[in-house]
mmCIF file of C-alpha atoms in Angstrom:
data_model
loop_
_atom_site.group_PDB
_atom_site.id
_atom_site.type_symbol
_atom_site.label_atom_id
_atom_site.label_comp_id
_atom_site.label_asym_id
_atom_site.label_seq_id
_atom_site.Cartn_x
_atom_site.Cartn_y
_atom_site.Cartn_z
ATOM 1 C CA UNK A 1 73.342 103.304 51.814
ATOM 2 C CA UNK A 2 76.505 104.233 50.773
ATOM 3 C CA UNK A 3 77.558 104.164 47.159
ATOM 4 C CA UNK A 4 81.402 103.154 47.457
ATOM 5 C CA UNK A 5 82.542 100.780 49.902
ATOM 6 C CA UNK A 6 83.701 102.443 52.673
ATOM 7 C CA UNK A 7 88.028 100.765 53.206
ATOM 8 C CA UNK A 8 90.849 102.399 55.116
ATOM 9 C CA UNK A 9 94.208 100.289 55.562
ATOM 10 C CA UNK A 10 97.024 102.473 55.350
ATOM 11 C CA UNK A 11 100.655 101.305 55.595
ATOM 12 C CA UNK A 12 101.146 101.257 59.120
ATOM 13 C CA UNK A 13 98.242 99.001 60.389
ATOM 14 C CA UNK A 14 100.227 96.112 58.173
ATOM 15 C CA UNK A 15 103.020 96.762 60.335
ATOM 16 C CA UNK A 16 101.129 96.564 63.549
ATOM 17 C CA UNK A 17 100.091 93.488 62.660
ATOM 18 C CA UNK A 18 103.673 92.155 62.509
ATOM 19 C CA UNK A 19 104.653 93.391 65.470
ATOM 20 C CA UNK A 20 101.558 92.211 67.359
ATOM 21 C CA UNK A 21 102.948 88.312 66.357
ATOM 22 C CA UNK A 22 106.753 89.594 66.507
ATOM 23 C CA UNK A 23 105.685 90.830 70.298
ATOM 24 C CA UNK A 24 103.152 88.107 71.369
ATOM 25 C CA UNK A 25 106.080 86.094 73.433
ATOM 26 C CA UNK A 26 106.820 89.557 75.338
ATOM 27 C CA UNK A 27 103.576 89.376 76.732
ATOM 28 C CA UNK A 28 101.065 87.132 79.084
ATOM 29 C CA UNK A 29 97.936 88.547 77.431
ATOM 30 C CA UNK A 30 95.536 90.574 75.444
ATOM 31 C CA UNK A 31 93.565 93.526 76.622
ATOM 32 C CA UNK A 32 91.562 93.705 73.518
ATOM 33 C CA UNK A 33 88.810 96.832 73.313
ATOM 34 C CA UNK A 34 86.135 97.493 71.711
ATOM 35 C CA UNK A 35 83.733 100.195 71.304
ATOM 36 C CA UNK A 36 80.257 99.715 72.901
ATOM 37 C CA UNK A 37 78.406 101.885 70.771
ATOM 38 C CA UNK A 38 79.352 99.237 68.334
ATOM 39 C CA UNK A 39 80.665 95.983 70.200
ATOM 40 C CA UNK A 40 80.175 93.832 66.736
ATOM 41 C CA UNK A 41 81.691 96.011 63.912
ATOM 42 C CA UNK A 42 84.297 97.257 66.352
ATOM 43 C CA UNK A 43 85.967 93.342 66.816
ATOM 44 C CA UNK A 44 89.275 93.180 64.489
ATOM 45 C CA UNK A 45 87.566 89.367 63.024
ATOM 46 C CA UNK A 46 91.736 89.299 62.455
ATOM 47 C CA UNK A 47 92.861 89.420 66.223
ATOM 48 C CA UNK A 48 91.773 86.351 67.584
ATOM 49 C CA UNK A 49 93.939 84.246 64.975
ATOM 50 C CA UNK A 50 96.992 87.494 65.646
ATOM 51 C CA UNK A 51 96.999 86.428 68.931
ATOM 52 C CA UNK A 52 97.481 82.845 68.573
ATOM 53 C CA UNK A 53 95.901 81.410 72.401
ATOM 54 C CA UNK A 54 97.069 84.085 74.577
ATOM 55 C CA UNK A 55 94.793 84.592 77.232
ATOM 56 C CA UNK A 56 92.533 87.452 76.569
ATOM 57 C CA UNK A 57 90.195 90.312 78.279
ATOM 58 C CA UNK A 58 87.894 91.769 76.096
ATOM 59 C CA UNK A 59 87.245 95.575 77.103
ATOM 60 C CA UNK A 60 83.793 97.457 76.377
ATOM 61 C CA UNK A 61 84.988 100.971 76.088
ATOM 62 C CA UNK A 62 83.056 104.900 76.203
ATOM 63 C CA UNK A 63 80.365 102.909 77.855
ATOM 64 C CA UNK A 64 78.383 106.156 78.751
ATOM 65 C CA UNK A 65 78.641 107.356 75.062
ATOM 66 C CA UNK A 66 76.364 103.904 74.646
ATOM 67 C CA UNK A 67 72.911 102.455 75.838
ATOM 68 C CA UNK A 68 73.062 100.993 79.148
ATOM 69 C CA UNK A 69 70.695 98.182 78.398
ATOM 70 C CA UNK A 70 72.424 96.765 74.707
ATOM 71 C CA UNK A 71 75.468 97.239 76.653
ATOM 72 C CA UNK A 72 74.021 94.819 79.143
ATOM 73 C CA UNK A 73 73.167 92.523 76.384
ATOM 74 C CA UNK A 74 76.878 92.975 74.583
ATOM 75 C CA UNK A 75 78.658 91.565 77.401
ATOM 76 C CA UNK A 76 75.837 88.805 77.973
ATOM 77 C CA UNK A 77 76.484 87.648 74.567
ATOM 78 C CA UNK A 78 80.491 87.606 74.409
ATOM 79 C CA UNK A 79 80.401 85.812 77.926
ATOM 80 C CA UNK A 80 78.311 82.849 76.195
ATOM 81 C CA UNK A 81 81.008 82.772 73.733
ATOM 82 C CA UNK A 82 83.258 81.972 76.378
ATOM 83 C CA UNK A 83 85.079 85.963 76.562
ATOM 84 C CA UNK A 84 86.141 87.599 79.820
ATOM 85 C CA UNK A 85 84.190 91.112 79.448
ATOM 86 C CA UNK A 86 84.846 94.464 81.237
ATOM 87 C CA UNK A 87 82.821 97.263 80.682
ATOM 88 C CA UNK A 88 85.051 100.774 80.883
ATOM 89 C CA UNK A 89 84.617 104.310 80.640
ATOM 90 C CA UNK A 90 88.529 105.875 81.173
ATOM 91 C CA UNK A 91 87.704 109.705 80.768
ATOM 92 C CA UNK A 92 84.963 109.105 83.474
ATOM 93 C CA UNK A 93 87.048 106.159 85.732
ATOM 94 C CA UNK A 94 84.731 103.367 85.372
ATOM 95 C CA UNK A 95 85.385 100.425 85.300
ATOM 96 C CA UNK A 96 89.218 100.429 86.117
ATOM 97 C CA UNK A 97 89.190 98.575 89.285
ATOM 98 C CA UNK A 98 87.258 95.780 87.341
ATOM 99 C CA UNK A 99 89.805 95.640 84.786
ATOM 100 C CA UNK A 100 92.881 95.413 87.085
ATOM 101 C CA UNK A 101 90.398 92.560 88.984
ATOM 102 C CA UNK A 102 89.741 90.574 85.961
ATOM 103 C CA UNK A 103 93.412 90.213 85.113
ATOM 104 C CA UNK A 104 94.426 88.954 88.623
ATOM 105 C CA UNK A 105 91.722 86.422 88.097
ATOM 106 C CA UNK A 106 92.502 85.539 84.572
ATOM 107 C CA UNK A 107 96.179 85.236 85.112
ATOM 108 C CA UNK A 108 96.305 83.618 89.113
ATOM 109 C CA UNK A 109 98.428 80.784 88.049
ATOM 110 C CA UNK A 110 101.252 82.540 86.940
ATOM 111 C CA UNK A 111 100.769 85.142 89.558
ATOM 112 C CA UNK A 112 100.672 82.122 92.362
ATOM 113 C CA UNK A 113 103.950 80.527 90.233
ATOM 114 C CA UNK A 114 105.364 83.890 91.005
ATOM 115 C CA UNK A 115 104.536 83.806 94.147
ATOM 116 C CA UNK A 116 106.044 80.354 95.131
ATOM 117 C CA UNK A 117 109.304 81.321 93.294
ATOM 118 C CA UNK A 118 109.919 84.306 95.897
ATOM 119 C CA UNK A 119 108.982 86.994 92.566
ATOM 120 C CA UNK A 120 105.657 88.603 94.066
ATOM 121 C CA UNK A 121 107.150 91.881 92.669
ATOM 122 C CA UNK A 122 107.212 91.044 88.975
ATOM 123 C CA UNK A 123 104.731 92.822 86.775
ATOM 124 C CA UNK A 124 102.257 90.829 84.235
ATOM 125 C CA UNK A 125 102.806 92.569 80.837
ATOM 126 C CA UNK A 126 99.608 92.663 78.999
ATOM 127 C CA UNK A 127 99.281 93.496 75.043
ATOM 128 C CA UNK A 128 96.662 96.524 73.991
ATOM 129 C CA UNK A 129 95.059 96.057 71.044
ATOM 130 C CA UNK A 130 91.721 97.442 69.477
ATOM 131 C CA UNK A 131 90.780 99.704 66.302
ATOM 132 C CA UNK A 132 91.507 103.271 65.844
ATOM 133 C CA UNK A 133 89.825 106.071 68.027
ATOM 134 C CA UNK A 134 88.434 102.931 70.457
ATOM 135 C CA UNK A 135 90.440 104.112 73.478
ATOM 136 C CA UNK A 136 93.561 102.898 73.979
ATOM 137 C CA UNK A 137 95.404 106.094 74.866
ATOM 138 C CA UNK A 138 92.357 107.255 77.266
ATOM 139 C CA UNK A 139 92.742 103.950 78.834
ATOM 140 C CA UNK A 140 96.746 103.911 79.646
ATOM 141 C CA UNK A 141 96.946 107.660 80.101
ATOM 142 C CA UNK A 142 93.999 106.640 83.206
ATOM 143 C CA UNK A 143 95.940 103.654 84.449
ATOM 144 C CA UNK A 144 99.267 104.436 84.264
ATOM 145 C CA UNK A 145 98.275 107.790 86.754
ATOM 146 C CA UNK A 146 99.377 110.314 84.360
ATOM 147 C CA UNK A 147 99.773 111.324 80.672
ATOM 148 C CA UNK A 148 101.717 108.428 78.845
ATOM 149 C CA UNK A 149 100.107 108.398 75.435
ATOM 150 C CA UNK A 150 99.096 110.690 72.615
ATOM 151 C CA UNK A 151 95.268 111.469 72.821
ATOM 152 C CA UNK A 152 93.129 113.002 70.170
ATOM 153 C CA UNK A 153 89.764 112.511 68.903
ATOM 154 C CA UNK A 154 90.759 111.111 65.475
ATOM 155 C CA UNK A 155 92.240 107.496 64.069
ATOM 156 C CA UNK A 156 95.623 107.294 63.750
ATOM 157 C CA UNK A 157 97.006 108.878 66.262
ATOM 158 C CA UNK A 158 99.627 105.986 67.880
ATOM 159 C CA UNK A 159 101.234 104.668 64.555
ATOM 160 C CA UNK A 160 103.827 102.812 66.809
ATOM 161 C CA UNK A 161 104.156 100.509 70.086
ATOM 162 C CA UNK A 162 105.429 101.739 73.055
ATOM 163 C CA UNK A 163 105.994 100.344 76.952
ATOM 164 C CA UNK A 164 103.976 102.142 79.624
ATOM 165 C CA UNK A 165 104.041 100.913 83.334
ATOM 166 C CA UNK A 166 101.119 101.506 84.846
ATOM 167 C CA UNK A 167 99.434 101.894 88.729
ATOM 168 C CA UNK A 168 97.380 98.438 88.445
ATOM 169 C CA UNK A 169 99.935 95.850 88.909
ATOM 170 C CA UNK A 170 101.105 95.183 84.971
ATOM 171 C CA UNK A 171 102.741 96.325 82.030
ATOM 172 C CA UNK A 172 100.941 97.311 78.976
ATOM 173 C CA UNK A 173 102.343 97.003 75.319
ATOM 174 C CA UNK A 174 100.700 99.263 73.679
ATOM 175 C CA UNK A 175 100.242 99.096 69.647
ATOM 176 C CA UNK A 176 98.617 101.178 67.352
ATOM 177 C CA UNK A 177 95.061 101.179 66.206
ATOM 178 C CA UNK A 178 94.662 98.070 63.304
ATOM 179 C CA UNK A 179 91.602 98.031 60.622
ATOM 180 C CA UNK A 180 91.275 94.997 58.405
ATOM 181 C CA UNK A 181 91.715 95.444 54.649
ATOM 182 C CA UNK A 182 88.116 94.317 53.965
ATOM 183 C CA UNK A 183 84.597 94.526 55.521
ATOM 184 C CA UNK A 184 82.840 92.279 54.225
ATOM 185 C CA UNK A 185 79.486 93.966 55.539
ATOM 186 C CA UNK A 186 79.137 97.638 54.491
ATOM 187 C CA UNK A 187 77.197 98.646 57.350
ATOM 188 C CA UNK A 188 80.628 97.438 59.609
ATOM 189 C CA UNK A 189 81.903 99.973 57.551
ATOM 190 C CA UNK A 190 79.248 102.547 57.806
ATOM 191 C CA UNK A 191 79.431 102.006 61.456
ATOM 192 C CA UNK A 192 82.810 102.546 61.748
ATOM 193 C CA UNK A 193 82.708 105.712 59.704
ATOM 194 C CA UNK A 194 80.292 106.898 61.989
ATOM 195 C CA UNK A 195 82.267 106.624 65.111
ATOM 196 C CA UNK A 196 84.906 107.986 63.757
ATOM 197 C CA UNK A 197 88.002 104.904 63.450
ATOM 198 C CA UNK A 198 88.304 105.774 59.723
ATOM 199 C CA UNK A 199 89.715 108.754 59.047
ATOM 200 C CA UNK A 200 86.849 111.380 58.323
ATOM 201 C CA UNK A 201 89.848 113.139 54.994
ATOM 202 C CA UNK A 202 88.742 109.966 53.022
ATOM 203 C CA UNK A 203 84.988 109.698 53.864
ATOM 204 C CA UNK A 204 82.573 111.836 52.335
ATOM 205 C CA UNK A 205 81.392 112.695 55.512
ATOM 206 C CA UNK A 206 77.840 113.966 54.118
ATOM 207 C CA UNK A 207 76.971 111.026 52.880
ATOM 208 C CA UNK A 208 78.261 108.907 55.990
ATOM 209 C CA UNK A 209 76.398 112.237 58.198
ATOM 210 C CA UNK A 210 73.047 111.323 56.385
ATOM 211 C CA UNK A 211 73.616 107.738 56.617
ATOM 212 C CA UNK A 212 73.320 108.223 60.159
ATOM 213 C CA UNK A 213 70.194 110.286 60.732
ATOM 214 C CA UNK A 214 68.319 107.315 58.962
ATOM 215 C CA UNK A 215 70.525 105.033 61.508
ATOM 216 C CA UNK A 216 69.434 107.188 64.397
ATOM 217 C CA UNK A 217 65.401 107.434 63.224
ATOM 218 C CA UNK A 218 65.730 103.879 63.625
ATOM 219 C CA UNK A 219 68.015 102.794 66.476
ATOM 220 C CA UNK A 220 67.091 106.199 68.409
ATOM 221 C CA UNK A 221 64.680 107.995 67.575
ATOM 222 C CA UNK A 222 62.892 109.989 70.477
ATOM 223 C CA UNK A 223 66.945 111.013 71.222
ATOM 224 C CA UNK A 224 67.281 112.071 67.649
ATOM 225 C CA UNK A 225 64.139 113.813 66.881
ATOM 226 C CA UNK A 226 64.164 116.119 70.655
ATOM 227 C CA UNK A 227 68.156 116.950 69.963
ATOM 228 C CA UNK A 228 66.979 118.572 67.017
ATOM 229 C CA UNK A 229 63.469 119.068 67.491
ATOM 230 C CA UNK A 230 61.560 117.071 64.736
ATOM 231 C CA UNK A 231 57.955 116.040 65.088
ATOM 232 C CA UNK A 232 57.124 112.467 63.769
ATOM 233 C CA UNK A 233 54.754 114.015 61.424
ATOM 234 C CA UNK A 234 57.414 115.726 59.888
ATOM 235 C CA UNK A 235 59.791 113.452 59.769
ATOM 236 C CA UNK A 236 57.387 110.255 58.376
ATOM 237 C CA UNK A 237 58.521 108.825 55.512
ATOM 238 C CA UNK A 238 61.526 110.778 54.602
ATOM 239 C CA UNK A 239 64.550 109.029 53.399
ATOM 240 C CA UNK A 240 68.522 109.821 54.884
ATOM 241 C CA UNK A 241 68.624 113.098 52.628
ATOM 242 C CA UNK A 242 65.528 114.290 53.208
ATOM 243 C CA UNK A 243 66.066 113.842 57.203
ATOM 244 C CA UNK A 244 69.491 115.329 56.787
ATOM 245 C CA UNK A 245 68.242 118.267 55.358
ATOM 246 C CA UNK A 246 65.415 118.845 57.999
ATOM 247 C CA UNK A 247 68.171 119.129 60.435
ATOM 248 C CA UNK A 248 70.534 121.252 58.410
ATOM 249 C CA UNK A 249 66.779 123.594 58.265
ATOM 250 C CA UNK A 250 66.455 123.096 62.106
ATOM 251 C CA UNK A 251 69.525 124.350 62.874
ATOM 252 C CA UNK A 252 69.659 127.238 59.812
ATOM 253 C CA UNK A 253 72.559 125.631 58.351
ATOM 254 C CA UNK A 254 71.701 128.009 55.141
ATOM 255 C CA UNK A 255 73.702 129.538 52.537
ATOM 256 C CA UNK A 256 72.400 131.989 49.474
ATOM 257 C CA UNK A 257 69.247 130.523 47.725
ATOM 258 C CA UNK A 258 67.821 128.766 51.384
ATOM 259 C CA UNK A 259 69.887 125.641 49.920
ATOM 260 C CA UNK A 260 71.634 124.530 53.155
ATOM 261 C CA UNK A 261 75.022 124.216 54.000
ATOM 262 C CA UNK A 262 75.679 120.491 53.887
ATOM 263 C CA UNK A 263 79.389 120.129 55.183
ATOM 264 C CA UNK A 264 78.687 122.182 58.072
ATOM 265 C CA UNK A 265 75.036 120.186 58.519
ATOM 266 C CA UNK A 266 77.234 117.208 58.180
ATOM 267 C CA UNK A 267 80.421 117.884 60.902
ATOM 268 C CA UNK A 268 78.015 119.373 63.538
ATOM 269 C CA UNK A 269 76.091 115.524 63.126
ATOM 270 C CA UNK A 270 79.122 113.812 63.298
ATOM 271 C CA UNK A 271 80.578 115.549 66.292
ATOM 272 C CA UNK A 272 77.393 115.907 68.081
ATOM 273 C CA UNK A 273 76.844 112.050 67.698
ATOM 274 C CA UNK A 274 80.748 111.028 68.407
ATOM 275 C CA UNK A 275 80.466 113.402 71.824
ATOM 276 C CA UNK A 276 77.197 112.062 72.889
ATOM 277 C CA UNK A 277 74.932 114.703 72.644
ATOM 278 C CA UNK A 278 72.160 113.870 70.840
ATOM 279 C CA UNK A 279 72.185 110.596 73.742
ATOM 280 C CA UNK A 280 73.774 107.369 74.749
ATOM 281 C CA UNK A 281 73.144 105.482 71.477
ATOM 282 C CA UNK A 282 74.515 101.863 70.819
ATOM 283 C CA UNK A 283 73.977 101.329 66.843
ATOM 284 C CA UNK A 284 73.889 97.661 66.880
ATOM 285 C CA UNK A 285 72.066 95.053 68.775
ATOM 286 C CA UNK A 286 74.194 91.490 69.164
ATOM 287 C CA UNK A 287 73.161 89.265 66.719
ATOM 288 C CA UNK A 288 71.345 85.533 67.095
ATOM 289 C CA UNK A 289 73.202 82.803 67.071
#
């Protein structure tokens, strides 16, 4: 476990949250996404009370960085809690037609008050909202039919809202990525480390990088041990470090004295994880009520 709590609220995401209630008459309703490798710690517990009753659609996204199955179970156990869920992949295209589908079903009584006003060419406008890194700008720059918003591979990135029309039949608001200033559970944390919506610059990323081979020996361990060729003998009974530095030896992460190379043990786990190579790995299961 990690020693420090792991927190990350900088400046900006207590502006988004002004603007989200500044902007919520703007709007008819929430896309709200979150990321299926981690459909619990990636829910903003703050949105839902942000958004004060607008209608909502709650978005699974990088559904084939996840397990098919707990993804399966994810949406199973939002819908009993009364959400609208859509399962999405925008770099691969899935998903989008069920998107644009669920909003025409969630909002068809202002769409038919539209229509009976003679206005069947006005747009919906629909709020984005979700963590850092979750997908927002993968998500516009698929349905707005070319490249609207700033993509990268790190939190952070949209620090400020912006209109983009897009090819589906509504507007989307789009606001930056928003944290909350404390998890109250340290594995949310943890899990969000992992997945990269905190900024890595203020992690210690070998801890959070051993953190997860213990995660992985126990959410996925056949995908773990063949990416980088552990036995279970080997691996029995070793604790996060220990595992961590079987890999860094598997891979001959080593620098002068056969100690390894830990930082460069640590990114290649990281990225290798975050880009779904070691497998599609969800790290939480939804929890009983």
């Amino acid at each position: 476990m990690a020693t420090n709590p792991i927190q990350w609220f900088p400046g900006h995401m207590a502006k988004t949250k002004r603007m989200m209630r500044e902007c919520l008459s703007e709007v008819d309703l929430i896309i709200e996404l979150l990321d299926s490798r981690i459909p619990y710690s990636s829910k903003n517990p703050e949105i839902d009370s942000l958004i004060n009753g607008k209608p909502k659609i709650m978005v699974l996204t990088k559904s084939t960085l996840a397990d098919p199955n707990l993804t399966r179970r994810w949406v199973d156990y939002y819908s009993e809690k009364g959400e609208r869920v859509v399962v999405i992949d925008s770099m691969a295209g899935i998903g989008i037609d069920a998107l644009a589908e669920a909003v025409r079903e969630l909002m068809a009584e202002k769409l038919e008050r539209y229509h009976l006003k003679g206005m069947d060419g006005r747009k919906l406008k629909a709020m984005i909202v979700g963590i850092p890194n979750v997908g927002k700008s993968s998500l516009i720059n698929r349905i707005a039919g070319n490249k609207k918003a700033k993509v990268e591979d790190r939190p952070g990135v949209t620090v400020d809202k912006q209109w983009v029309p897009t090819k589906i039949g509504f507007d989307l608001l789009d606001m930056p990525g928003v944290l909350w200033p404390k998890f109250e559970d340290q594995r949310v944390g943890e899990n969000l480390a992992m997945t990269g919506a905190i900024k890595d610059q203020i992690l210690d990323t070998e801890e959070i990088a051993m953190i997860l081979c213990a995660r992985l020996m126990q959410t996925a361990p056949e995908q773990f041990m063949q990416r980088y060729k552990l036995s279970p003998e080997e691996t029995e009974g070793l604790d996060s470090y220990d595992l961590f530095e079987l890999v860094g030896r598997k891979r001959g992460f080593l620098i002068s004295g056969g100690e390894i190379n830990h930082k460069r043990c640590a990114d290649m786990l990281l990225d290798e994880f975050r880009g779904g190579k070691i497998g599609r790995i969800t790290l939480e299961k939804p929890r009983q009520n």
